[in-house]
mmCIF file of C-alpha atoms in Angstrom:
data_model
loop_
_atom_site.group_PDB
_atom_site.id
_atom_site.type_symbol
_atom_site.label_atom_id
_atom_site.label_comp_id
_atom_site.label_asym_id
_atom_site.label_seq_id
_atom_site.Cartn_x
_atom_site.Cartn_y
_atom_site.Cartn_z
ATOM 1 C CA MET Y 5 167.231 20.666 -110.915
ATOM 2 C CA ASP Y 6 163.809 19.274 -112.206
ATOM 3 C CA ARG Y 7 162.528 20.830 -115.333
ATOM 4 C CA GLY Y 8 159.044 20.477 -113.950
ATOM 5 C CA ARG Y 9 159.785 22.712 -111.050
ATOM 6 C CA GLU Y 10 160.238 26.430 -110.909
ATOM 7 C CA SER Y 11 163.787 27.354 -112.318
ATOM 8 C CA GLU Y 12 166.430 26.891 -109.725
ATOM 9 C CA ARG Y 13 164.030 26.393 -106.926
ATOM 10 C CA PRO Y 14 165.584 24.200 -104.127
ATOM 11 C CA TYR Y 15 164.077 20.866 -103.347
ATOM 12 C CA ARG Y 16 161.345 20.881 -100.708
ATOM 13 C CA VAL Y 17 161.970 17.971 -98.398
ATOM 14 C CA VAL Y 18 159.822 16.930 -95.471
ATOM 15 C CA ALA Y 19 161.583 14.813 -92.654
ATOM 16 C CA ILE Y 20 159.497 12.909 -90.222
ATOM 17 C CA GLY Y 21 160.885 11.369 -87.138
ATOM 18 C CA GLY Y 22 163.310 12.473 -84.272
ATOM 19 C CA GLY Y 23 166.486 11.782 -82.550
ATOM 20 C CA ASP Y 24 170.200 11.739 -83.725
ATOM 21 C CA GLY Y 25 169.430 10.268 -87.114
ATOM 22 C CA LEU Y 26 166.876 12.923 -88.058
ATOM 23 C CA HIS Y 27 169.105 15.805 -87.015
ATOM 24 C CA ALA Y 28 171.956 14.317 -89.094
ATOM 25 C CA LEU Y 29 169.510 14.244 -92.033
ATOM 26 C CA VAL Y 30 168.374 17.833 -91.541
ATOM 27 C CA ARG Y 31 171.988 18.994 -91.312
ATOM 28 C CA GLY Y 32 172.925 17.370 -94.549
ATOM 29 C CA LEU Y 33 170.049 18.660 -96.435
ATOM 30 C CA VAL Y 34 170.452 22.250 -95.395
ATOM 31 C CA ALA Y 35 174.116 22.001 -96.392
ATOM 32 C CA ASP Y 36 172.872 20.883 -99.728
ATOM 33 C CA ARG Y 37 170.540 23.817 -100.067
ATOM 34 C CA ALA Y 38 167.247 21.849 -99.652
ATOM 35 C CA GLU Y 39 164.236 23.453 -98.323
ATOM 36 C CA VAL Y 40 163.505 21.447 -95.153
ATOM 37 C CA THR Y 41 160.472 21.051 -92.957
ATOM 38 C CA ALA Y 42 161.106 18.670 -89.900
ATOM 39 C CA ILE Y 43 157.857 17.153 -88.378
ATOM 40 C CA LEU Y 44 158.944 15.886 -84.956
ATOM 41 C CA THR Y 45 157.203 13.869 -82.260
ATOM 42 C CA VAL Y 46 156.338 15.439 -78.875
ATOM 43 C CA ALA Y 47 156.066 12.251 -76.958
ATOM 44 C CA ASP Y 48 159.418 12.315 -75.278
ATOM 45 C CA ASP Y 49 159.262 12.303 -71.460
ATOM 46 C CA GLY Y 50 162.887 11.791 -70.456
ATOM 47 C CA GLY Y 51 165.882 13.909 -69.447
ATOM 48 C CA SER Y 52 165.585 17.867 -69.636
ATOM 49 C CA SER Y 53 162.614 17.722 -71.998
ATOM 50 C CA GLY Y 54 160.674 15.417 -69.533
ATOM 51 C CA ARG Y 55 161.284 17.609 -66.449
ATOM 52 C CA LEU Y 56 160.037 20.855 -68.368
ATOM 53 C CA ARG Y 57 157.203 19.087 -69.677
ATOM 54 C CA LYS Y 58 156.093 18.382 -66.117
ATOM 55 C CA GLU Y 59 157.053 21.602 -64.669
ATOM 56 C CA PHE Y 60 155.833 23.965 -67.279
ATOM 57 C CA ASP Y 61 152.975 21.858 -68.804
ATOM 58 C CA ILE Y 62 154.450 22.088 -72.246
ATOM 59 C CA PRO Y 63 155.195 19.625 -75.078
ATOM 60 C CA PRO Y 64 158.972 18.565 -74.776
ATOM 61 C CA PRO Y 65 161.221 20.964 -76.550
ATOM 62 C CA GLY Y 66 164.386 18.777 -76.817
ATOM 63 C CA ASP Y 67 164.113 17.261 -80.364
ATOM 64 C CA ILE Y 68 162.735 20.689 -81.597
ATOM 65 C CA ARG Y 69 165.687 22.621 -80.148
ATOM 66 C CA ARG Y 70 168.208 20.177 -81.814
ATOM 67 C CA CYS Y 71 166.624 20.545 -85.107
ATOM 68 C CA LEU Y 72 166.473 24.178 -84.942
ATOM 69 C CA VAL Y 73 170.182 24.229 -84.130
ATOM 70 C CA ALA Y 74 170.774 21.822 -87.163
ATOM 71 C CA LEU Y 75 168.995 24.247 -89.570
ATOM 72 C CA SER Y 76 170.729 27.472 -87.950
ATOM 73 C CA GLN Y 77 172.449 29.832 -90.254
ATOM 74 C CA ALA Y 78 173.434 32.198 -87.407
ATOM 75 C CA ASP Y 79 176.812 32.668 -85.633
ATOM 76 C CA PRO Y 80 177.821 29.129 -84.579
ATOM 77 C CA LEU Y 81 178.192 30.561 -81.118
ATOM 78 C CA ILE Y 82 174.280 30.841 -80.970
ATOM 79 C CA GLY Y 83 174.033 27.187 -81.757
ATOM 80 C CA GLU Y 84 176.506 26.339 -79.082
ATOM 81 C CA LEU Y 85 174.578 28.424 -76.731
ATOM 82 C CA PHE Y 86 171.393 26.550 -77.305
ATOM 83 C CA GLU Y 87 173.118 23.176 -76.916
ATOM 84 C CA TYR Y 88 174.932 24.236 -73.738
ATOM 85 C CA ARG Y 89 173.993 21.849 -70.942
ATOM 86 C CA PHE Y 90 174.281 22.813 -67.379
ATOM 87 C CA THR Y 91 176.294 20.383 -65.245
ATOM 88 C CA ASP Y 92 175.656 21.410 -61.564
ATOM 89 C CA ALA Y 93 173.156 22.999 -59.279
ATOM 90 C CA TYR Y 94 169.469 23.092 -59.843
ATOM 91 C CA LEU Y 95 169.672 23.433 -63.570
ATOM 92 C CA LYS Y 96 172.009 20.249 -63.765
ATOM 93 C CA GLY Y 97 170.960 18.350 -66.952
ATOM 94 C CA HIS Y 98 168.927 21.091 -68.571
ATOM 95 C CA SER Y 99 170.000 22.673 -71.863
ATOM 96 C CA PHE Y 100 169.815 26.283 -72.287
ATOM 97 C CA GLY Y 101 167.907 26.033 -75.524
ATOM 98 C CA ASN Y 102 165.174 23.915 -73.816
ATOM 99 C CA LEU Y 103 164.867 26.571 -71.011
ATOM 100 C CA PHE Y 104 164.788 29.241 -73.502
ATOM 101 C CA ILE Y 105 161.905 27.688 -75.419
ATOM 102 C CA ALA Y 106 160.072 26.961 -72.160
ATOM 103 C CA VAL Y 107 160.382 30.651 -71.142
ATOM 104 C CA LEU Y 108 159.283 31.880 -74.504
ATOM 105 C CA THR Y 109 156.210 29.714 -74.344
ATOM 106 C CA GLN Y 110 155.376 31.242 -70.973
ATOM 107 C CA LEU Y 111 155.872 34.670 -72.312
ATOM 108 C CA SER Y 112 153.834 34.242 -75.422
ATOM 109 C CA GLY Y 113 151.328 31.807 -74.154
ATOM 110 C CA ASP Y 114 151.854 29.498 -77.223
ATOM 111 C CA PHE Y 115 154.259 26.724 -77.807
ATOM 112 C CA ARG Y 116 154.148 27.212 -81.716
ATOM 113 C CA GLN Y 117 154.935 30.796 -81.447
ATOM 114 C CA ALA Y 118 157.744 30.106 -79.126
ATOM 115 C CA ILE Y 119 159.419 27.701 -81.799
ATOM 116 C CA GLU Y 120 158.992 30.481 -84.418
ATOM 117 C CA ARG Y 121 160.644 33.119 -82.158
ATOM 118 C CA ALA Y 122 163.568 30.667 -81.411
ATOM 119 C CA ARG Y 123 163.717 29.859 -85.286
ATOM 120 C CA GLU Y 124 164.155 33.540 -86.058
ATOM 121 C CA LEU Y 125 166.832 33.972 -83.547
ATOM 122 C CA LEU Y 126 168.793 30.968 -84.783
ATOM 123 C CA GLY Y 127 168.352 32.111 -88.360
ATOM 124 C CA ALA Y 128 167.003 28.595 -89.079
ATOM 125 C CA SER Y 129 166.758 28.168 -92.966
ATOM 126 C CA GLY Y 130 163.764 25.607 -92.584
ATOM 127 C CA ARG Y 131 160.802 24.806 -90.564
ATOM 128 C CA VAL Y 132 160.221 22.774 -87.341
ATOM 129 C CA ILE Y 133 156.895 21.628 -86.833
ATOM 130 C CA PRO Y 134 155.686 19.469 -83.863
ATOM 131 C CA ALA Y 135 153.428 16.474 -84.988
ATOM 132 C CA THR Y 136 150.834 17.930 -82.544
ATOM 133 C CA ASP Y 137 150.337 20.723 -80.314
ATOM 134 C CA ARG Y 138 148.741 18.417 -77.637
ATOM 135 C CA LYS Y 139 150.866 17.240 -74.929
ATOM 136 C CA VAL Y 140 150.556 13.423 -75.472
ATOM 137 C CA VAL Y 141 151.954 10.257 -73.830
ATOM 138 C CA LEU Y 142 153.098 7.172 -75.657
ATOM 139 C CA VAL Y 143 151.524 3.826 -74.404
ATOM 140 C CA ALA Y 144 152.747 0.573 -75.505
ATOM 141 C CA GLU Y 145 151.003 -2.830 -75.137
ATOM 142 C CA HIS Y 146 153.348 -5.618 -74.766
ATOM 143 C CA ARG Y 147 152.995 -9.263 -76.201
ATOM 144 C CA ASP Y 148 152.646 -10.677 -72.543
ATOM 145 C CA GLY Y 149 149.583 -8.385 -71.914
ATOM 146 C CA SER Y 150 151.285 -5.684 -69.907
ATOM 147 C CA LYS Y 151 151.631 -2.017 -70.729
ATOM 148 C CA SER Y 152 154.393 0.695 -70.578
ATOM 149 C CA THR Y 153 153.495 4.405 -70.427
ATOM 150 C CA GLY Y 154 155.890 6.920 -71.576
ATOM 151 C CA GLN Y 155 158.772 6.930 -73.986
ATOM 152 C CA GLN Y 156 161.290 6.178 -71.264
ATOM 153 C CA ALA Y 157 159.431 3.301 -69.734
ATOM 154 C CA ILE Y 158 158.789 1.785 -73.160
ATOM 155 C CA ALA Y 159 162.537 1.869 -74.083
ATOM 156 C CA GLN Y 160 163.597 0.534 -70.683
ATOM 157 C CA SER Y 161 160.903 -2.259 -70.657
ATOM 158 C CA GLY Y 162 162.802 -4.674 -72.711
ATOM 159 C CA LYS Y 163 159.461 -6.418 -73.745
ATOM 160 C CA PRO Y 164 158.421 -6.950 -77.216
ATOM 161 C CA ILE Y 165 155.853 -4.440 -78.428
ATOM 162 C CA ALA Y 166 152.400 -5.496 -79.802
ATOM 163 C CA ALA Y 167 150.671 -2.173 -80.172
ATOM 164 C CA ILE Y 168 151.403 1.545 -79.565
ATOM 165 C CA ARG Y 169 149.078 4.523 -79.295
ATOM 166 C CA LEU Y 170 149.021 8.155 -78.170
ATOM 167 C CA VAL Y 171 147.011 9.273 -75.196
ATOM 168 C CA PRO Y 172 145.030 11.312 -75.222
ATOM 169 C CA ARG Y 173 144.157 10.921 -78.891
ATOM 170 C CA PRO Y 174 145.272 14.288 -80.510
ATOM 171 C CA PRO Y 175 143.283 16.285 -82.912
ATOM 172 C CA SER Y 176 143.701 15.781 -86.677
ATOM 173 C CA VAL Y 177 147.072 16.885 -88.184
ATOM 174 C CA SER Y 178 147.399 20.642 -88.692
ATOM 175 C CA GLU Y 179 146.868 22.410 -91.986
ATOM 176 C CA GLU Y 180 150.368 23.485 -91.719
ATOM 177 C CA ILE Y 181 151.704 19.993 -91.868
ATOM 178 C CA ARG Y 182 149.157 19.056 -94.684
ATOM 179 C CA GLU Y 183 150.408 21.990 -96.812
ATOM 180 C CA ALA Y 184 154.054 21.012 -96.134
ATOM 181 C CA LEU Y 185 153.383 17.401 -97.388
ATOM 182 C CA ALA Y 186 151.381 18.529 -100.235
ATOM 183 C CA GLN Y 187 154.069 20.795 -101.529
ATOM 184 C CA ALA Y 188 156.977 18.455 -100.883
ATOM 185 C CA ASP Y 189 159.340 17.130 -103.681
ATOM 186 C CA LEU Y 190 160.428 14.261 -101.207
ATOM 187 C CA ILE Y 191 159.114 12.914 -98.002
ATOM 188 C CA CYS Y 192 161.533 11.031 -95.744
ATOM 189 C CA VAL Y 193 160.229 8.828 -92.895
ATOM 190 C CA GLY Y 194 163.211 8.331 -90.253
ATOM 191 C CA PRO Y 195 165.725 7.680 -89.356
ATOM 192 C CA GLY Y 196 164.832 7.378 -85.690
ATOM 193 C CA SER Y 197 163.758 4.894 -82.953
ATOM 194 C CA LEU Y 198 161.089 2.898 -84.618
ATOM 195 C CA TYR Y 199 158.554 2.938 -81.754
ATOM 196 C CA THR Y 200 159.343 6.093 -79.815
ATOM 197 C CA ARG Y 201 160.458 8.594 -82.582
ATOM 198 C CA ILE Y 202 158.835 7.513 -85.828
ATOM 199 C CA ALA Y 203 155.596 5.847 -84.723
ATOM 200 C CA PRO Y 204 154.333 8.826 -82.629
ATOM 201 C CA ASN Y 205 154.244 11.017 -85.713
ATOM 202 C CA LEU Y 206 152.535 8.468 -87.872
ATOM 203 C CA LEU Y 207 149.863 7.894 -85.092
ATOM 204 C CA VAL Y 208 148.599 11.483 -85.305
ATOM 205 C CA PRO Y 209 145.175 11.395 -87.071
ATOM 206 C CA GLY Y 210 145.427 12.205 -90.569
ATOM 207 C CA MET Y 211 149.166 12.100 -90.831
ATOM 208 C CA VAL Y 212 149.331 8.860 -92.946
ATOM 209 C CA GLU Y 213 146.561 10.131 -95.208
ATOM 210 C CA ALA Y 214 148.417 13.408 -95.723
ATOM 211 C CA ILE Y 215 151.453 11.591 -96.681
ATOM 212 C CA ASN Y 216 149.644 9.387 -99.119
ATOM 213 C CA ALA Y 217 147.910 12.297 -100.674
ATOM 214 C CA SER Y 218 151.132 14.010 -101.580
ATOM 215 C CA LYS Y 219 152.737 13.479 -105.120
ATOM 216 C CA ALA Y 220 156.128 13.383 -103.554
ATOM 217 C CA PRO Y 221 157.953 10.031 -103.335
ATOM 218 C CA VAL Y 222 158.018 8.493 -99.748
ATOM 219 C CA VAL Y 223 161.405 7.100 -98.739
ATOM 220 C CA TRP Y 224 161.983 5.363 -95.520
ATOM 221 C CA VAL Y 225 165.629 6.027 -94.374
ATOM 222 C CA ALA Y 226 167.043 2.910 -92.590
ATOM 223 C CA ASN Y 227 168.061 2.797 -89.082
ATOM 224 C CA LEU Y 228 171.764 1.536 -88.866
ATOM 225 C CA MET Y 229 171.454 -0.109 -85.469
ATOM 226 C CA THR Y 230 168.883 -1.910 -83.405
ATOM 227 C CA GLN Y 231 167.616 -0.007 -80.358
ATOM 228 C CA PRO Y 232 168.123 -1.663 -77.004
ATOM 229 C CA GLY Y 233 164.743 -2.156 -75.302
ATOM 230 C CA GLU Y 234 162.748 -1.395 -78.485
ATOM 231 C CA THR Y 235 163.984 -3.387 -81.430
ATOM 232 C CA ASP Y 236 166.366 -6.048 -79.890
ATOM 233 C CA GLY Y 237 167.084 -8.632 -82.515
ATOM 234 C CA TYR Y 238 165.178 -6.980 -85.162
ATOM 235 C CA SER Y 239 166.106 -7.707 -88.807
ATOM 236 C CA ALA Y 240 165.403 -5.320 -91.670
ATOM 237 C CA ALA Y 241 162.238 -7.473 -92.349
ATOM 238 C CA ASP Y 242 161.072 -6.922 -88.783
ATOM 239 C CA HIS Y 243 161.368 -3.179 -89.170
ATOM 240 C CA LEU Y 244 159.219 -3.212 -92.132
ATOM 241 C CA ARG Y 245 156.726 -5.582 -90.596
ATOM 242 C CA VAL Y 246 156.137 -2.984 -87.872
ATOM 243 C CA PHE Y 247 155.309 -0.318 -90.409
ATOM 244 C CA GLN Y 248 152.965 -2.764 -92.217
ATOM 245 C CA GLU Y 249 151.218 -3.745 -89.074
ATOM 246 C CA PHE Y 250 150.558 -0.569 -87.086
ATOM 247 C CA ARG Y 251 150.018 1.694 -90.208
ATOM 248 C CA PRO Y 252 149.284 -0.692 -93.143
ATOM 249 C CA ALA Y 253 147.811 2.267 -95.306
ATOM 250 C CA LEU Y 254 151.279 4.102 -95.203
ATOM 251 C CA ARG Y 255 152.782 4.432 -98.621
ATOM 252 C CA ILE Y 256 156.559 3.783 -98.759
ATOM 253 C CA ASP Y 257 157.839 4.065 -102.290
ATOM 254 C CA ARG Y 258 161.475 3.353 -101.456
ATOM 255 C CA ILE Y 259 163.827 2.202 -98.631
ATOM 256 C CA LEU Y 260 167.239 3.721 -98.501
ATOM 257 C CA VAL Y 261 169.728 1.458 -96.910
ATOM 258 C CA PRO Y 262 173.644 1.603 -96.413
ATOM 259 C CA SER Y 263 175.704 -0.144 -99.130
ATOM 260 C CA GLU Y 264 178.382 -0.676 -96.460
ATOM 261 C CA ALA Y 265 178.550 -2.211 -92.974
ATOM 262 C CA PRO Y 266 180.347 -0.937 -89.876
ATOM 263 C CA GLY Y 267 183.735 -2.048 -89.028
ATOM 264 C CA GLU Y 268 184.561 -4.538 -86.363
ATOM 265 C CA ALA Y 269 185.669 -1.804 -83.990
ATOM 266 C CA GLN Y 270 182.523 -0.032 -84.360
ATOM 267 C CA ARG Y 271 180.477 -3.143 -83.819
ATOM 268 C CA GLU Y 272 182.422 -4.141 -80.699
ATOM 269 C CA LEU Y 273 181.589 -0.773 -79.143
ATOM 270 C CA TYR Y 274 177.879 -1.491 -79.289
ATOM 271 C CA ALA Y 275 178.037 -5.196 -78.160
ATOM 272 C CA GLY Y 276 177.858 -4.334 -74.466
ATOM 273 C CA SER Y 277 174.493 -2.436 -74.897
ATOM 274 C CA GLY Y 278 172.995 -5.138 -76.943
ATOM 275 C CA ALA Y 279 172.732 -2.978 -80.117
ATOM 276 C CA GLU Y 280 173.437 -4.782 -83.475
ATOM 277 C CA PHE Y 281 173.730 -3.563 -87.006
ATOM 278 C CA VAL Y 282 170.629 -4.040 -88.895
ATOM 279 C CA ASP Y 283 171.477 -6.275 -91.978
ATOM 280 C CA TYR Y 284 169.693 -5.257 -95.050
ATOM 281 C CA GLU Y 285 170.962 -8.004 -97.340
ATOM 282 C CA GLY Y 286 168.101 -10.395 -96.578
ATOM 283 C CA ARG Y 287 164.808 -10.645 -98.037
ATOM 284 C CA LEU Y 288 162.293 -8.083 -96.958
ATOM 285 C CA GLY Y 289 159.242 -10.097 -98.257
ATOM 286 C CA PRO Y 290 156.942 -9.802 -101.272
ATOM 287 C CA ARG Y 291 155.220 -6.632 -100.101
ATOM 288 C CA ALA Y 292 158.485 -4.685 -99.637
ATOM 289 C CA PRO Y 293 159.221 -1.410 -101.415
ATOM 290 C CA GLU Y 294 162.228 -0.996 -103.778
ATOM 291 C CA VAL Y 295 165.407 -1.097 -101.800
ATOM 292 C CA VAL Y 296 168.060 1.357 -102.891
ATOM 293 C CA ALA Y 297 171.784 0.969 -101.355
ATOM 294 C CA ARG Y 298 174.057 4.107 -101.070
ATOM 295 C CA PRO Y 299 177.155 4.723 -98.790
ATOM 296 C CA PHE Y 300 176.161 6.877 -95.857
ATOM 297 C CA ILE Y 301 177.821 5.511 -92.664
ATOM 298 C CA ALA Y 302 179.846 8.163 -91.103
ATOM 299 C CA SER Y 303 183.544 7.585 -90.180
ATOM 300 C CA GLY Y 304 184.513 7.321 -86.518
ATOM 301 C CA ASP Y 305 183.948 5.269 -83.536
ATOM 302 C CA LYS Y 306 180.182 5.366 -83.322
ATOM 303 C CA VAL Y 307 177.838 4.070 -86.070
ATOM 304 C CA ARG Y 308 176.200 7.194 -87.396
ATOM 305 C CA HIS Y 309 174.489 8.603 -90.570
ATOM 306 C CA ASP Y 310 176.812 11.012 -92.468
ATOM 307 C CA PRO Y 311 174.788 14.099 -92.950
ATOM 308 C CA ARG Y 312 176.310 14.904 -96.435
ATOM 309 C CA GLN Y 313 176.311 11.547 -97.861
ATOM 310 C CA LEU Y 314 172.774 10.894 -96.508
ATOM 311 C CA ALA Y 315 171.509 14.001 -98.161
ATOM 312 C CA ALA Y 316 173.254 13.350 -101.360
ATOM 313 C CA ALA Y 317 171.792 9.940 -101.678
ATOM 314 C CA LEU Y 318 168.291 11.170 -101.096
ATOM 315 C CA LEU Y 319 168.541 14.173 -103.410
ATOM 316 C CA GLY Y 320 170.222 11.847 -106.049
ATOM 317 C CA LEU Y 321 166.992 9.693 -105.858
ATOM 318 C CA LEU Y 322 165.093 12.710 -106.792
ATOM 319 C CA GLY Y 323 167.487 13.381 -109.776
ATOM 320 C CA ASP Y 324 167.050 9.696 -110.836
ATOM 321 C CA ARG Y 325 163.280 9.966 -110.689
ATOM 322 C CA GLN Y 326 163.158 13.151 -112.824
ATOM 323 C CA ARG Y 327 165.463 11.548 -115.560
ATOM 324 C CA SER Y 328 163.188 8.558 -115.634
ATOM 325 C CA LEU Y 329 160.089 10.796 -116.057
ATOM 326 C CA GLU Y 330 161.783 12.630 -118.783
ATOM 327 C CA ALA Y 331 162.774 9.490 -120.506
ATOM 328 C CA ALA Y 332 159.253 8.326 -120.379
ATOM 329 C CA ASP Y 333 157.959 11.498 -122.107
#
C-alpha cells in the first residue's frame, strides 16, 4: 500500500472503455480488491442493446450489464441470471439483464437510477457510470468522403476512418465522473475497440480535461488484436496515432503491452476474420509515452486479456511508482 494514502485503503481505479477487454480488466481488479469505477460508452446500437435502445428510448444497457456482473459479489446464480440470453420466440437474442435494466428504467423514469438499483441487487463492489446520460449516435467520416452512422455500420463499413463524433453533441461530463477521476489512484484507458468503445467516452465534452486534471497516472491498456472493419492492418503506432489525432490533448503516461505473443494456433483462429495480433515491438514514434511490457494474455483458444494478470500488472505499476516517489524523497 502507498504510505501517502490512508492506511490499508484499496487502490481507486477508473477504467474507461467497453467490450470484452474492459470487462476482463474489471473482474481482475475486483478480485485484487481494488475500488473500481467503470466509465462506459452508450453509443452501442447493435444486438439486444440496440433493439431496447429503439423500443424503450433508453441508452443501450449491454456494456453496463456486463460490467455490473463483473463487479458482482452476490450469489453467482444472480450473475448467470443477468447474463442469460433468450434463444427463441419474441425475446430471442435479448439478455435477461438488459430487459431488467430497461424495465427498471421505465419504473423509475431514470436510467441512472435503474443502474444503481441493478448494482444493489448484484452486490456490485464498484460503480458503473455511463459516459453520458444522453442517447447519442456515433458518426464516422471515412477517408473517401463517405459517412457511417451507428456503431454497427461503422464496424461493418470496412473503410478507413478519418474522423469520428457523437450526435447530438452531449452535455459536459457529469460531476460524478469528474469526482471519480479526481479521486483516482490510477486511470486506465481501454482495452476496447478503438473507434467504437474507447473513442465515444473521450468524445464527451470535458472528459479529456477531467482526465488530465487528475493527479493519477493514465495508462493505456493495449488491445491484443486488430478489429475487423475498424483497425484492419493497424500497427501499435497506428493505434497511438489515432489517440494523438482525434484527442491530442489527452495525457497518456504509460502504455501497458503484452510481453508475450499469441501462439500459432491462436493466430490461425483469427486469420479467417482478418484480425491480427498487434505487434508492440516496433517503434511508436518520438511522442510515444513510456511502454511497459507484462505477461497478461490468457491461455486458451481465443486471444484474451487474463483478468488477474492484467490487474496485477496495473496495480504493480502503482507500486513501482510509489517506490520511485519514496526514493526521490
